[in-house]
């Protein structure tokens, strides 16, 4: 069965600092890969996705992610965070995205001024 | 703007009672999903649907039924609610092609006492 590991439950960063959130997946083939963000008391919003091609994908709000087949990873990055980036970030995968997503446990990001 | 709404937004139920959670989408999407989120954890897929009058089991279907009476509506039914079903439930819809993004509703917080 496919699985997703986000090793960091919580990350604290200062405003203006860079951010990297780690995600590793376990699956025999390259799945569809996603990053979602959940703001307090809201549903999830997709930041970016990867299907194939250029391993670095750009998303919304200055986020980007890099896929590594050799490492089975899909890490999320942002060069300079803002206080509004405080949220929970989920990595998700799917072999057939129409059949639903498998989510990691999430990483709670707190940005301090 | 794609929209997924859920009702109720919050509910308290008694153990052994019947609970129905409703989801409505105006995205004209064929695919709909129900996930549950437990405190501090990611989302897990309960049921999904490709088309009206048809539902499929997800990863954790036990104790839940689903109903898709129309393209726009997708319900999750707990025939005999249990304490372990206390969670936040999210509905999502997906339209193939384009960004292939699942759009999530705001969630329903269910507490079973």
PDB file of C-alpha atoms in Angstrom:
ATOM      1  CA  UNK A   1       0.000   0.000   0.000  1.00  0.00           C
ATOM      2  CA  UNK A   2       1.158   3.483  -0.723  1.00  0.00           C
ATOM      3  CA  UNK A   3       2.175   5.673   2.199  1.00  0.00           C
ATOM      4  CA  UNK A   4       3.382   9.194   2.802  1.00  0.00           C
ATOM      5  CA  UNK A   5       5.813  10.302   5.491  1.00  0.00           C
ATOM      6  CA  UNK A   6       6.204  13.848   6.697  1.00  0.00           C
ATOM      7  CA  UNK A   7       8.914  13.559   9.342  1.00  0.00           C
ATOM      8  CA  UNK A   8       8.438  16.990  10.888  1.00  0.00           C
ATOM      9  CA  UNK A   9       5.259  17.430  12.902  1.00  0.00           C
ATOM     10  CA  UNK A  10       6.009  21.070  13.704  1.00  0.00           C
ATOM     11  CA  UNK A  11       8.279  23.706  12.212  1.00  0.00           C
ATOM     12  CA  UNK A  12       8.863  27.175  13.568  1.00  0.00           C
ATOM     13  CA  UNK A  13      10.445  29.853  11.410  1.00  0.00           C
ATOM     14  CA  UNK A  14      10.972  33.581  11.556  1.00  0.00           C
ATOM     15  CA  UNK A  15       9.235  35.830   9.079  1.00  0.00           C
ATOM     16  CA  UNK A  16      11.451  36.354   6.052  1.00  0.00           C
ATOM     17  CA  UNK A  17      13.353  33.122   6.568  1.00  0.00           C
ATOM     18  CA  UNK A  18      13.291  30.237   4.136  1.00  0.00           C
ATOM     19  CA  UNK A  19      11.176  27.144   4.667  1.00  0.00           C
ATOM     20  CA  UNK A  20      11.545  23.532   3.615  1.00  0.00           C
ATOM     21  CA  UNK A  21       9.026  20.836   4.414  1.00  0.00           C
ATOM     22  CA  UNK A  22       9.952  17.247   3.771  1.00  0.00           C
ATOM     23  CA  UNK A  23       7.841  14.535   2.221  1.00  0.00           C
ATOM     24  CA  UNK A  24       8.744  10.979   1.282  1.00  0.00           C
ATOM     25  CA  UNK A  25       6.457   8.463  -0.311  1.00  0.00           C
ATOM     26  CA  UNK A  26       6.492   4.725  -0.556  1.00  0.00           C
ATOM     27  CA  UNK A  27       5.163   3.327  -3.776  1.00  0.00           C
ATOM     28  CA  UNK A  28       6.403   1.055  -6.524  1.00  0.00           C
ATOM     29  CA  UNK A  29       5.745   3.544  -9.306  1.00  0.00           C
ATOM     30  CA  UNK A  30       5.896   7.309  -9.432  1.00  0.00           C
ATOM     31  CA  UNK A  31       2.554   8.529  -8.163  1.00  0.00           C
ATOM     32  CA  UNK A  32       0.794  11.816  -8.638  1.00  0.00           C
ATOM     33  CA  UNK A  33       2.176  14.122  -5.938  1.00  0.00           C
ATOM     34  CA  UNK A  34       0.490  17.059  -4.254  1.00  0.00           C
ATOM     35  CA  UNK A  35       0.980  19.616  -1.519  1.00  0.00           C
ATOM     36  CA  UNK A  36      -2.068  21.004   0.236  1.00  0.00           C
ATOM     37  CA  UNK A  37      -2.369  23.720   2.886  1.00  0.00           C
ATOM     38  CA  UNK A  38      -4.981  23.945   5.621  1.00  0.00           C
ATOM     39  CA  UNK A  39      -5.533  27.280   7.300  1.00  0.00           C
ATOM     40  CA  UNK A  40      -7.221  27.324  10.715  1.00  0.00           C
ATOM     41  CA  UNK A  41     -10.857  26.171  10.621  1.00  0.00           C
ATOM     42  CA  UNK A  42     -10.812  25.871   6.838  1.00  0.00           C
ATOM     43  CA  UNK A  43     -10.737  23.158   4.244  1.00  0.00           C
ATOM     44  CA  UNK A  44      -7.680  22.199   2.245  1.00  0.00           C
ATOM     45  CA  UNK A  45      -6.328  24.144  -0.709  1.00  0.00           C
ATOM     46  CA  UNK A  46      -3.914  22.764  -3.266  1.00  0.00           C
ATOM     47  CA  UNK A  47      -0.554  24.523  -3.485  1.00  0.00           C
ATOM     48  CA  UNK A  48       0.956  22.529  -6.335  1.00  0.00           C
ATOM     49  CA  UNK A  49       1.109  19.143  -7.992  1.00  0.00           C
ATOM     50  CA  UNK A  50       3.526  16.990  -9.950  1.00  0.00           C
ATOM     51  CA  UNK A  51       2.700  14.426 -12.590  1.00  0.00           C
ATOM     52  CA  UNK A  52       5.773  14.283 -14.812  1.00  0.00           C
ATOM     53  CA  UNK A  53       8.395  16.427 -16.530  1.00  0.00           C
ATOM     54  CA  UNK A  54      10.454  19.133 -14.850  1.00  0.00           C
ATOM     55  CA  UNK A  55      11.091  17.932 -11.297  1.00  0.00           C
ATOM     56  CA  UNK A  56      10.758  21.446  -9.896  1.00  0.00           C
ATOM     57  CA  UNK A  57       7.185  22.669  -9.921  1.00  0.00           C
ATOM     58  CA  UNK A  58       5.933  26.113  -9.060  1.00  0.00           C
ATOM     59  CA  UNK A  59       2.830  26.655  -7.000  1.00  0.00           C
ATOM     60  CA  UNK A  60       0.808  29.463  -5.546  1.00  0.00           C
ATOM     61  CA  UNK A  61       2.063  32.116  -3.139  1.00  0.00           C
ATOM     62  CA  UNK A  62       5.748  31.571  -3.961  1.00  0.00           C
ATOM     63  CA  UNK A  63       5.850  27.889  -3.068  1.00  0.00           C
ATOM     64  CA  UNK A  64       7.749  25.363  -5.120  1.00  0.00           C
ATOM     65  CA  UNK A  65       8.472  21.671  -4.735  1.00  0.00           C
ATOM     66  CA  UNK A  66      11.102  19.351  -6.070  1.00  0.00           C
ATOM     67  CA  UNK A  67      10.499  15.755  -7.020  1.00  0.00           C
ATOM     68  CA  UNK A  68      13.283  13.214  -6.653  1.00  0.00           C
ATOM     69  CA  UNK A  69      12.679   9.747  -8.048  1.00  0.00           C
ATOM     70  CA  UNK A  70      15.881   8.346  -6.611  1.00  0.00           C
ATOM     71  CA  UNK A  71      14.980   9.575  -3.148  1.00  0.00           C
ATOM     72  CA  UNK A  72      11.203   9.046  -3.443  1.00  0.00           C
ATOM     73  CA  UNK A  73      10.723  12.553  -2.155  1.00  0.00           C
ATOM     74  CA  UNK A  74       8.709  15.653  -2.916  1.00  0.00           C
ATOM     75  CA  UNK A  75       9.949  18.456  -0.683  1.00  0.00           C
ATOM     76  CA  UNK A  76       8.219  21.827  -0.473  1.00  0.00           C
ATOM     77  CA  UNK A  77      10.140  25.098  -0.309  1.00  0.00           C
ATOM     78  CA  UNK A  78       9.579  28.796   0.037  1.00  0.00           C
ATOM     79  CA  UNK A  79      12.342  31.358  -0.095  1.00  0.00           C
ATOM     80  CA  UNK A  80      10.849  33.888   2.293  1.00  0.00           C
ATOM     81  CA  UNK A  81       7.868  33.163   4.540  1.00  0.00           C
ATOM     82  CA  UNK A  82       5.215  35.569   5.732  1.00  0.00           C
ATOM     83  CA  UNK A  83       3.204  35.352   8.948  1.00  0.00           C
ATOM     84  CA  UNK A  84       0.185  34.392   6.817  1.00  0.00           C
ATOM     85  CA  UNK A  85       1.965  31.176   5.839  1.00  0.00           C
ATOM     86  CA  UNK A  86       1.249  29.805   9.301  1.00  0.00           C
ATOM     87  CA  UNK A  87      -0.860  26.730   8.615  1.00  0.00           C
ATOM     88  CA  UNK A  88      -0.735  22.956   8.371  1.00  0.00           C
ATOM     89  CA  UNK A  89       0.822  21.573   5.211  1.00  0.00           C
ATOM     90  CA  UNK A  90      -0.028  18.157   3.851  1.00  0.00           C
ATOM     91  CA  UNK A  91       1.790  16.090   1.294  1.00  0.00           C
ATOM     92  CA  UNK A  92      -0.484  13.727  -0.629  1.00  0.00           C
ATOM     93  CA  UNK A  93      -0.032  11.047  -3.260  1.00  0.00           C
ATOM     94  CA  UNK A  94      -2.188   9.005  -5.557  1.00  0.00           C
ATOM     95  CA  UNK A  95      -1.567   6.326  -8.154  1.00  0.00           C
ATOM     96  CA  UNK A  96      -4.904   7.216  -9.715  1.00  0.00           C
ATOM     97  CA  UNK A  97      -5.957  10.581  -8.380  1.00  0.00           C
ATOM     98  CA  UNK A  98      -9.554   9.974  -9.379  1.00  0.00           C
ATOM     99  CA  UNK A  99      -9.654   7.297  -6.682  1.00  0.00           C
ATOM    100  CA  UNK A 100      -8.716   9.674  -3.922  1.00  0.00           C
ATOM    101  CA  UNK A 101      -5.576  10.816  -2.188  1.00  0.00           C
ATOM    102  CA  UNK A 102      -3.345   9.352   0.513  1.00  0.00           C
ATOM    103  CA  UNK A 103      -2.215  12.070   2.897  1.00  0.00           C
ATOM    104  CA  UNK A 104       0.734  12.413   5.212  1.00  0.00           C
ATOM    105  CA  UNK A 105       0.160  13.419   8.823  1.00  0.00           C
ATOM    106  CA  UNK A 106       0.931  17.045   8.066  1.00  0.00           C
ATOM    107  CA  UNK A 107       3.458  19.607   9.253  1.00  0.00           C
ATOM    108  CA  UNK A 108       2.274  22.529  11.344  1.00  0.00           C
ATOM    109  CA  UNK A 109       4.194  25.671  10.400  1.00  0.00           C
ATOM    110  CA  UNK A 110       4.337  28.628  12.738  1.00  0.00           C
ATOM    111  CA  UNK A 111       5.825  31.862  11.445  1.00  0.00           C
ATOM    112  CA  UNK A 112       6.963  34.372  14.060  1.00  0.00           C
ATOM    113  CA  UNK A 113       7.653  38.048  13.397  1.00  0.00           C
TER     114      UNK A 113
ATOM    115  CA  UNK B   1     -15.142  29.951  -8.393  1.00  0.00           C
ATOM    116  CA  UNK B   2     -15.399  26.276  -7.596  1.00  0.00           C
ATOM    117  CA  UNK B   3     -17.518  25.664  -4.545  1.00  0.00           C
ATOM    118  CA  UNK B   4     -18.119  22.792  -2.179  1.00  0.00           C
ATOM    119  CA  UNK B   5     -20.448  23.314   0.754  1.00  0.00           C
ATOM    120  CA  UNK B   6     -21.138  21.025   3.675  1.00  0.00           C
ATOM    121  CA  UNK B   7     -23.943  20.837   6.195  1.00  0.00           C
ATOM    122  CA  UNK B   8     -24.105  20.898   9.067  1.00  0.00           C
ATOM    123  CA  UNK B   9     -20.837  22.597   9.950  1.00  0.00           C
ATOM    124  CA  UNK B  10     -20.930  21.135  13.404  1.00  0.00           C
ATOM    125  CA  UNK B  11     -22.941  18.376  15.018  1.00  0.00           C
ATOM    126  CA  UNK B  12     -23.197  16.574  18.317  1.00  0.00           C
ATOM    127  CA  UNK B  13     -24.634  13.086  18.126  1.00  0.00           C
ATOM    128  CA  UNK B  14     -25.365  10.349  20.619  1.00  0.00           C
ATOM    129  CA  UNK B  15     -23.804   6.924  20.482  1.00  0.00           C
ATOM    130  CA  UNK B  16     -25.970   4.568  18.485  1.00  0.00           C
ATOM    131  CA  UNK B  17     -27.827   7.322  16.708  1.00  0.00           C
ATOM    132  CA  UNK B  18     -28.000   7.928  12.985  1.00  0.00           C
ATOM    133  CA  UNK B  19     -26.030  10.810  11.478  1.00  0.00           C
ATOM    134  CA  UNK B  20     -26.186  12.166   7.950  1.00  0.00           C
ATOM    135  CA  UNK B  21     -23.591  14.589   6.654  1.00  0.00           C
ATOM    136  CA  UNK B  22     -24.358  16.396   3.421  1.00  0.00           C
ATOM    137  CA  UNK B  23     -22.166  17.808   0.687  1.00  0.00           C
ATOM    138  CA  UNK B  24     -23.136  19.944  -2.283  1.00  0.00           C
ATOM    139  CA  UNK B  25     -20.910  21.072  -5.134  1.00  0.00           C
ATOM    140  CA  UNK B  26     -21.533  23.571  -7.882  1.00  0.00           C
ATOM    141  CA  UNK B  27     -18.403  22.667  -9.841  1.00  0.00           C
ATOM    142  CA  UNK B  28     -20.104  20.345 -12.287  1.00  0.00           C
ATOM    143  CA  UNK B  29     -17.553  17.724 -11.222  1.00  0.00           C
ATOM    144  CA  UNK B  30     -18.113  14.026 -11.690  1.00  0.00           C
ATOM    145  CA  UNK B  31     -16.007  12.837  -8.762  1.00  0.00           C
ATOM    146  CA  UNK B  32     -16.789  13.383  -5.102  1.00  0.00           C
ATOM    147  CA  UNK B  33     -15.058  12.195  -1.948  1.00  0.00           C
ATOM    148  CA  UNK B  34     -15.513  11.901   1.798  1.00  0.00           C
ATOM    149  CA  UNK B  35     -12.494  12.063   4.086  1.00  0.00           C
ATOM    150  CA  UNK B  36     -12.145  12.122   7.831  1.00  0.00           C
ATOM    151  CA  UNK B  37      -9.505  13.978   9.778  1.00  0.00           C
ATOM    152  CA  UNK B  38      -8.640  13.085  13.327  1.00  0.00           C
ATOM    153  CA  UNK B  39      -6.971  15.584  15.603  1.00  0.00           C
ATOM    154  CA  UNK B  40      -3.365  16.000  14.635  1.00  0.00           C
ATOM    155  CA  UNK B  41      -3.581  13.660  11.675  1.00  0.00           C
ATOM    156  CA  UNK B  42      -3.949  13.734   7.951  1.00  0.00           C
ATOM    157  CA  UNK B  43      -7.069  12.916   5.992  1.00  0.00           C
ATOM    158  CA  UNK B  44      -8.220   9.386   5.256  1.00  0.00           C
ATOM    159  CA  UNK B  45     -10.555   8.417   2.447  1.00  0.00           C
ATOM    160  CA  UNK B  46     -13.893   6.882   3.473  1.00  0.00           C
ATOM    161  CA  UNK B  47     -15.984   6.695   0.279  1.00  0.00           C
ATOM    162  CA  UNK B  48     -15.961   8.233  -3.147  1.00  0.00           C
ATOM    163  CA  UNK B  49     -18.163   8.369  -6.208  1.00  0.00           C
ATOM    164  CA  UNK B  50     -17.622   8.594  -9.956  1.00  0.00           C
ATOM    165  CA  UNK B  51     -21.202   9.173 -10.967  1.00  0.00           C
ATOM    166  CA  UNK B  52     -24.659   9.657  -9.541  1.00  0.00           C
ATOM    167  CA  UNK B  53     -26.262   6.565  -7.989  1.00  0.00           C
ATOM    168  CA  UNK B  54     -22.899   4.854  -7.560  1.00  0.00           C
ATOM    169  CA  UNK B  55     -20.387   4.864  -4.701  1.00  0.00           C
ATOM    170  CA  UNK B  56     -17.073   3.167  -4.024  1.00  0.00           C
ATOM    171  CA  UNK B  57     -15.309   2.197  -0.820  1.00  0.00           C
ATOM    172  CA  UNK B  58     -12.216   4.080   0.175  1.00  0.00           C
ATOM    173  CA  UNK B  59      -9.554   3.117   2.675  1.00  0.00           C
ATOM    174  CA  UNK B  60     -11.679   3.161   5.840  1.00  0.00           C
ATOM    175  CA  UNK B  61     -15.331   2.470   4.860  1.00  0.00           C
ATOM    176  CA  UNK B  62     -16.354   0.405   7.889  1.00  0.00           C
ATOM    177  CA  UNK B  63     -19.194   2.013   9.824  1.00  0.00           C
ATOM    178  CA  UNK B  64     -20.066   4.404   7.004  1.00  0.00           C
ATOM    179  CA  UNK B  65     -22.413   4.410   4.046  1.00  0.00           C
ATOM    180  CA  UNK B  66     -22.490   6.903   1.205  1.00  0.00           C
ATOM    181  CA  UNK B  67     -25.180   8.093  -1.135  1.00  0.00           C
ATOM    182  CA  UNK B  68     -24.885  10.035  -4.387  1.00  0.00           C
ATOM    183  CA  UNK B  69     -28.439  10.887  -5.483  1.00  0.00           C
ATOM    184  CA  UNK B  70     -27.300  13.467  -8.044  1.00  0.00           C
ATOM    185  CA  UNK B  71     -24.118  14.842  -9.533  1.00  0.00           C
ATOM    186  CA  UNK B  72     -24.202  17.774  -7.110  1.00  0.00           C
ATOM    187  CA  UNK B  73     -24.938  15.947  -3.857  1.00  0.00           C
ATOM    188  CA  UNK B  74     -23.021  13.364  -1.869  1.00  0.00           C
ATOM    189  CA  UNK B  75     -23.995  12.242   1.629  1.00  0.00           C
ATOM    190  CA  UNK B  76     -22.155  10.320   4.306  1.00  0.00           C
ATOM    191  CA  UNK B  77     -24.302   8.228   6.624  1.00  0.00           C
ATOM    192  CA  UNK B  78     -23.412   6.842  10.006  1.00  0.00           C
ATOM    193  CA  UNK B  79     -26.178   4.344  10.794  1.00  0.00           C
ATOM    194  CA  UNK B  80     -24.971   3.670  14.347  1.00  0.00           C
ATOM    195  CA  UNK B  81     -22.648   6.437  15.446  1.00  0.00           C
ATOM    196  CA  UNK B  82     -19.802   5.467  17.749  1.00  0.00           C
ATOM    197  CA  UNK B  83     -17.348   7.408  19.890  1.00  0.00           C
ATOM    198  CA  UNK B  84     -14.526   6.507  17.513  1.00  0.00           C
ATOM    199  CA  UNK B  85     -16.263   8.387  14.722  1.00  0.00           C
ATOM    200  CA  UNK B  86     -15.698  11.727  16.415  1.00  0.00           C
ATOM    201  CA  UNK B  87     -13.671  13.638  13.812  1.00  0.00           C
ATOM    202  CA  UNK B  88     -13.798  16.391  11.228  1.00  0.00           C
ATOM    203  CA  UNK B  89     -15.259  15.238   7.929  1.00  0.00           C
ATOM    204  CA  UNK B  90     -14.314  16.811   4.636  1.00  0.00           C
ATOM    205  CA  UNK B  91     -16.030  16.503   1.312  1.00  0.00           C
ATOM    206  CA  UNK B  92     -14.190  17.161  -1.937  1.00  0.00           C
ATOM    207  CA  UNK B  93     -14.936  17.215  -5.641  1.00  0.00           C
ATOM    208  CA  UNK B  94     -12.753  16.631  -8.655  1.00  0.00           C
ATOM    209  CA  UNK B  95     -13.128  17.414 -12.307  1.00  0.00           C
ATOM    210  CA  UNK B  96     -10.736  15.621 -14.615  1.00  0.00           C
ATOM    211  CA  UNK B  97      -8.588  17.605 -16.972  1.00  0.00           C
ATOM    212  CA  UNK B  98      -7.286  21.085 -16.373  1.00  0.00           C
ATOM    213  CA  UNK B  99      -5.611  21.399 -13.011  1.00  0.00           C
ATOM    214  CA  UNK B 100      -7.080  18.079 -11.805  1.00  0.00           C
ATOM    215  CA  UNK B 101      -7.397  19.625  -8.370  1.00  0.00           C
ATOM    216  CA  UNK B 102      -9.629  18.306  -5.615  1.00  0.00           C
ATOM    217  CA  UNK B 103     -11.702  21.146  -4.156  1.00  0.00           C
ATOM    218  CA  UNK B 104     -12.487  20.729  -0.490  1.00  0.00           C
ATOM    219  CA  UNK B 105     -15.419  21.878   1.548  1.00  0.00           C
ATOM    220  CA  UNK B 106     -14.961  23.639   4.901  1.00  0.00           C
ATOM    221  CA  UNK B 107     -15.518  20.492   6.922  1.00  0.00           C
ATOM    222  CA  UNK B 108     -18.068  19.213   9.435  1.00  0.00           C
ATOM    223  CA  UNK B 109     -16.981  18.768  13.025  1.00  0.00           C
ATOM    224  CA  UNK B 110     -18.786  15.719  14.432  1.00  0.00           C
ATOM    225  CA  UNK B 111     -18.729  14.901  18.110  1.00  0.00           C
ATOM    226  CA  UNK B 112     -20.258  11.621  19.234  1.00  0.00           C
ATOM    227  CA  UNK B 113     -21.072  11.411  22.940  1.00  0.00           C
TER     228      UNK B 113
END
